[in-house]
């Protein structure tokens, strides 16, 4: 909640939390700030939902290098909402080490209204490796990259370093790409499409709410992880289909859609 101007509490705040802590089936509902924020650490999270949040759905900085699989950000035009992912390395030293570089797989980002600015706001020197996501409905851009150290760490589009990657991801926003201060105007799109061999697409997504719709073909995007923490999948997004057997929100969440 917000207790004074520029002083808010996230629904989940993880300060240097390690991988020995089990974090599964977490829902943030109408929080006053971020749904979940990682300050460093190596925490791993499965089955996370931010519904109608008050700021960013998923936020990290200060060298976070954990893992996340099966995440839903369902913003829907609620007051105060902002980015799907707002991610940084360090706000005071963009090239601080260890550099933030988590691995994220199977996520659905659904914006709503002008308050949902970017699906991915990638800035302040962060790394990160995203796999098998879908993003739609964000007003400014689906993919926005900011600050020269972020571009430098990622490397040129024809020779990416591997520090910052996105694979098997489908984006569907009115404006798909945007560059912030310090980043070449053409770089976000070049960075995204340079990984075309990994299945990235900018196309109509056709979700039915947050689930795949009848025309939304998210299948055929294979995620074959090298870490046995992750579950292999053959689809983009957090849900394989709209069939109840694939809807992992059933039975434990509250008011995901309102």
C-alpha positions as MATLAB code, in Angstrom:
seq = 'XXXXXXXXXXXXXXXXXXXXXXXXXXXXXXXXXXXXXXXXXXXXXXXXXXXXXXXXXXXXXXXXXXXXXXXXXXXXXXXXXXXXXXXXXXXXXXXXXXXXXXXXXXXXXXXXXXXXXXXXXXXXXXXXXXXXXXXXXXXXXXXXXXXXXXXXXXXXXXXXXXXXXXXXXXXXXXXXXXXXXXXXXXXXXXXXXXXXXXXXXXXXXXXXXXXXXXXXXXXXXXXXXXXXXXXXXXXXXXXXXXXXXXXXXXXXXXXXXX';
ca = [
       0.000    0.000    0.000;
       1.014    3.658   -0.299;
       1.751    5.231    3.080;
       3.289    8.478    1.798;
       4.324    9.948   -1.563;
       6.986    7.774   -3.234;
       6.956    5.399   -0.258;
       4.984    2.249   -0.991;
       4.940   -1.407   -0.027;
       4.942   -4.178   -2.623;
       2.677   -7.173   -2.227;
       5.776   -9.419   -2.160;
       9.239   -8.003   -1.466;
      12.195  -10.402   -1.576;
      15.418   -8.928   -0.197;
      18.391  -11.199   -0.934;
      16.220  -14.319   -0.660;
      17.941  -17.519   -1.785;
      16.846  -20.570   -3.731;
      16.342  -22.592   -0.548;
      13.034  -20.818    0.068;
       9.996  -22.358   -1.649;
       7.825  -19.727   -3.359;
       4.871  -21.184   -5.247;
       1.223  -20.243   -5.878;
       1.431  -16.560   -4.979;
      -1.246  -14.014   -5.887;
      -1.093  -10.252   -5.532;
      -4.562   -8.691   -5.785;
      -5.002   -4.898   -6.035;
      -1.709   -4.135   -4.327;
      -0.667   -0.511   -3.902;
       2.735   -0.967   -5.553;
       4.553   -3.792   -7.379;
       3.118   -7.273   -7.385;
       6.520   -8.789   -6.619;
       9.970   -7.196   -6.442;
      13.328   -8.924   -6.092;
      16.231   -7.027   -4.530;
      19.163   -9.274   -5.382;
      19.166  -12.914   -4.363;
      18.465  -16.152   -6.190;
      14.812  -16.797   -5.301;
      12.832  -19.119   -7.582;
       9.083  -18.629   -8.082;
       6.432  -20.831   -9.703;
       2.784  -19.946  -10.355;
       2.665  -16.224   -9.671;
      -0.254  -13.880  -10.403;
      -0.487  -10.109  -10.227;
      -4.074   -9.016  -10.794;
      -5.042   -5.349  -10.971;
      -1.827   -4.163   -9.350;
      -0.920   -0.628   -8.314;
       2.393   -0.404  -10.192;
       4.658   -2.911  -11.977;
       3.693   -6.554  -11.942;
       7.237   -7.988  -11.712;
      10.268   -5.894  -10.768;
      13.905   -6.740  -10.059;
      17.231   -5.045   -9.422;
      20.436   -5.237   -7.324;
      21.801   -8.354   -9.052;
      18.779  -10.671   -8.929;
      19.557  -13.987  -10.649;
      16.751  -16.384   -9.733;
      14.190  -18.226  -11.818;
      10.458  -17.898  -12.525;
       8.052  -20.104  -14.449;
       4.295  -19.769  -15.008;
       3.502  -16.135  -14.261;
       0.442  -14.047  -15.098;
       0.209  -10.255  -15.047;
      -3.444   -9.331  -15.645;
      -3.639   -5.541  -15.342;
      -6.944   -4.709  -17.094;
      -6.919   -0.923  -16.698;
      -6.789   -0.686  -12.914;
      -5.594    2.457  -11.101;
      -1.843    2.900  -10.797;
      -0.737   -0.048  -12.907;
       2.422    0.348  -14.977;
       4.835   -2.141  -16.572;
       4.538   -5.906  -16.840;
       8.266   -6.312  -16.165;
      10.261   -3.296  -14.917;
      13.773   -4.639  -14.543;
      17.115   -3.117  -13.584;
      20.636   -4.036  -12.611;
      21.377   -1.255  -10.108;
      19.860    2.233   -9.937;
      23.179    3.728   -8.788;
      25.705    1.752  -10.893;
      24.255    0.310  -14.086;
      27.266   -1.992  -14.547;
      27.475   -3.194  -10.942;
      28.322   -6.858  -10.435;
      26.893   -9.362  -10.053;
      24.637   -8.173  -12.864;
      20.924   -8.958  -12.611;
      20.268  -11.933  -14.880;
      17.322  -14.153  -13.955;
      15.706  -16.770  -16.191;
      11.958  -16.410  -16.829;
       9.749  -18.877  -18.720;
       6.073  -19.252  -19.622;
       4.539  -15.911  -18.725;
       1.476  -13.978  -19.889;
       1.403  -10.167  -19.688;
      -1.983   -8.553  -20.308;
      -2.097   -4.778  -20.093;
      -5.154   -2.570  -20.113;
      -5.720    1.129  -20.647;
      -3.179    3.939  -20.838;
      -1.707    3.097  -17.427;
      -0.085   -0.088  -18.731;
       2.983    1.498  -20.302;
       5.363   -1.318  -21.346;
       5.173   -5.075  -21.224;
       8.978   -5.108  -20.784;
      10.747   -2.020  -19.439;
      14.357   -3.210  -19.579;
      16.799   -0.697  -18.127;
      19.749    0.290  -15.931;
      22.136   -2.351  -17.253;
      20.086   -5.432  -16.452;
      20.506   -8.804  -18.029;
      17.821  -11.463  -18.223;
      16.816  -14.485  -20.284;
      13.123  -14.769  -21.174;
      11.568  -17.836  -22.788;
       8.100  -18.631  -24.120;
       6.066  -15.575  -23.199;
       3.133  -13.618  -24.589;
       2.430   -9.912  -24.106;
      -0.433   -7.729  -25.301;
      -2.368   -4.542  -24.572;
       0.384   -2.191  -23.350;
       0.018    1.453  -24.369;
       3.593    2.654  -24.949;
       5.359   -0.487  -26.146;
       5.611   -4.193  -25.747;
       9.440   -4.038  -25.596;
      11.263   -0.921  -24.366;
      15.017   -0.868  -23.710;
      16.589    2.038  -21.823;
      20.143    3.249  -20.969;
      23.375    2.697  -22.872;
      24.786    0.109  -20.413;
      21.761   -2.118  -21.075;
      22.413   -2.086  -24.818;
      26.149   -2.571  -24.273;
      25.640   -5.559  -21.975;
      23.251   -7.168  -24.474;
      25.666   -6.645  -27.354;
      25.003   -5.647  -30.963;
      22.025   -7.299  -32.630;
      24.291   -9.285  -34.959;
      26.429  -10.576  -32.081;
      24.345  -10.789  -28.906;
      26.281  -11.507  -25.731;
      23.666  -13.818  -24.190;
      23.320  -11.557  -21.144;
      19.952  -10.235  -22.373;
      17.834  -12.522  -24.561;
      14.209  -13.289  -25.403;
      13.144  -16.491  -27.140;
       9.868  -18.039  -28.333;
       7.916  -14.926  -27.325;
       4.859  -13.400  -29.047;
       4.128   -9.681  -28.654;
       0.973   -7.830  -29.707;
       0.883   -4.112  -28.835;
      -0.141   -1.070  -30.892;
       3.546   -0.059  -30.730;
       5.758   -3.072  -30.268;
       9.164   -1.421  -29.795;
      10.482    1.694  -28.068;
      13.938    3.002  -27.173;
      14.656    5.079  -24.102;
      17.503    7.460  -23.331;
      20.926    6.133  -24.336;
      19.613    3.396  -26.648;
      19.702    3.522  -30.450;
      16.176    4.047  -31.794;
      16.266    0.903  -33.951;
      17.911   -1.315  -31.347;
      14.907   -2.813  -29.464;
      13.355   -4.170  -32.661;
      16.733   -5.296  -34.016;
      17.481   -7.051  -30.725;
      14.094   -8.830  -30.765;
      14.168   -9.887  -34.406;
      17.831  -10.920  -34.337;
      16.607  -13.833  -32.260;
      14.022  -14.837  -34.905;
      15.522  -18.303  -35.183;
      14.321  -18.839  -31.613;
      10.681  -18.261  -32.529;
      10.035  -14.613  -31.568;
       6.998  -13.125  -33.304;
       5.178   -9.799  -33.447;
       1.651  -10.754  -34.469;
      -1.988  -10.686  -33.395;
      -2.292  -12.760  -30.262;
      -6.052  -13.105  -29.771;
      -6.291  -13.915  -26.085;
      -9.683  -14.581  -24.527;
      -9.097  -12.682  -21.306;
      -5.759  -14.033  -20.125;
      -6.237  -17.475  -21.695;
      -5.508  -18.486  -25.292;
      -8.524  -17.762  -27.509;
      -9.865  -19.891  -30.351;
      -7.564  -18.141  -32.854;
      -4.561  -17.822  -30.535;
      -2.085  -20.482  -31.582;
       0.515  -20.512  -28.829;
       1.548  -24.115  -29.456;
       4.751  -25.201  -31.121;
       7.009  -23.005  -29.007;
       9.249  -25.566  -27.350;
      11.097  -24.750  -24.137;
      13.796  -27.314  -23.396;
      15.521  -26.060  -20.246;
      19.012  -27.022  -19.197;
      18.070  -26.612  -15.515;
      15.951  -29.395  -13.997;
      14.141  -26.779  -11.869;
      12.117  -25.814  -14.947;
       9.342  -27.859  -16.540;
       9.741  -28.419  -20.306;
       6.813  -26.961  -22.272;
       5.593  -26.770  -25.875;
       3.727  -23.448  -25.748;
       4.239  -19.717  -25.338;
       2.609  -17.971  -22.400;
       1.526  -19.171  -18.983;
      -1.271  -21.431  -20.273;
      -1.245  -24.133  -22.938;
      -4.949  -23.721  -23.735;
      -8.250  -22.449  -22.331;
      -9.181  -25.977  -21.239;
      -9.699  -26.107  -17.445;
      -7.028  -28.786  -17.191;
      -4.481  -26.202  -18.387;
      -5.764  -23.308  -16.232;
      -3.595  -23.484  -13.126;
      -5.417  -20.509  -11.537;
      -8.465  -22.672  -10.751;
      -9.093  -23.678   -7.158;
      -6.747  -21.420   -5.211;
      -6.970  -17.837   -6.568;
      -9.439  -15.054   -5.844;
     -10.934  -12.668   -8.411;
      -8.248  -13.008  -11.059;
     -10.467  -11.166  -13.529;
     -11.763   -8.259  -11.399;
];
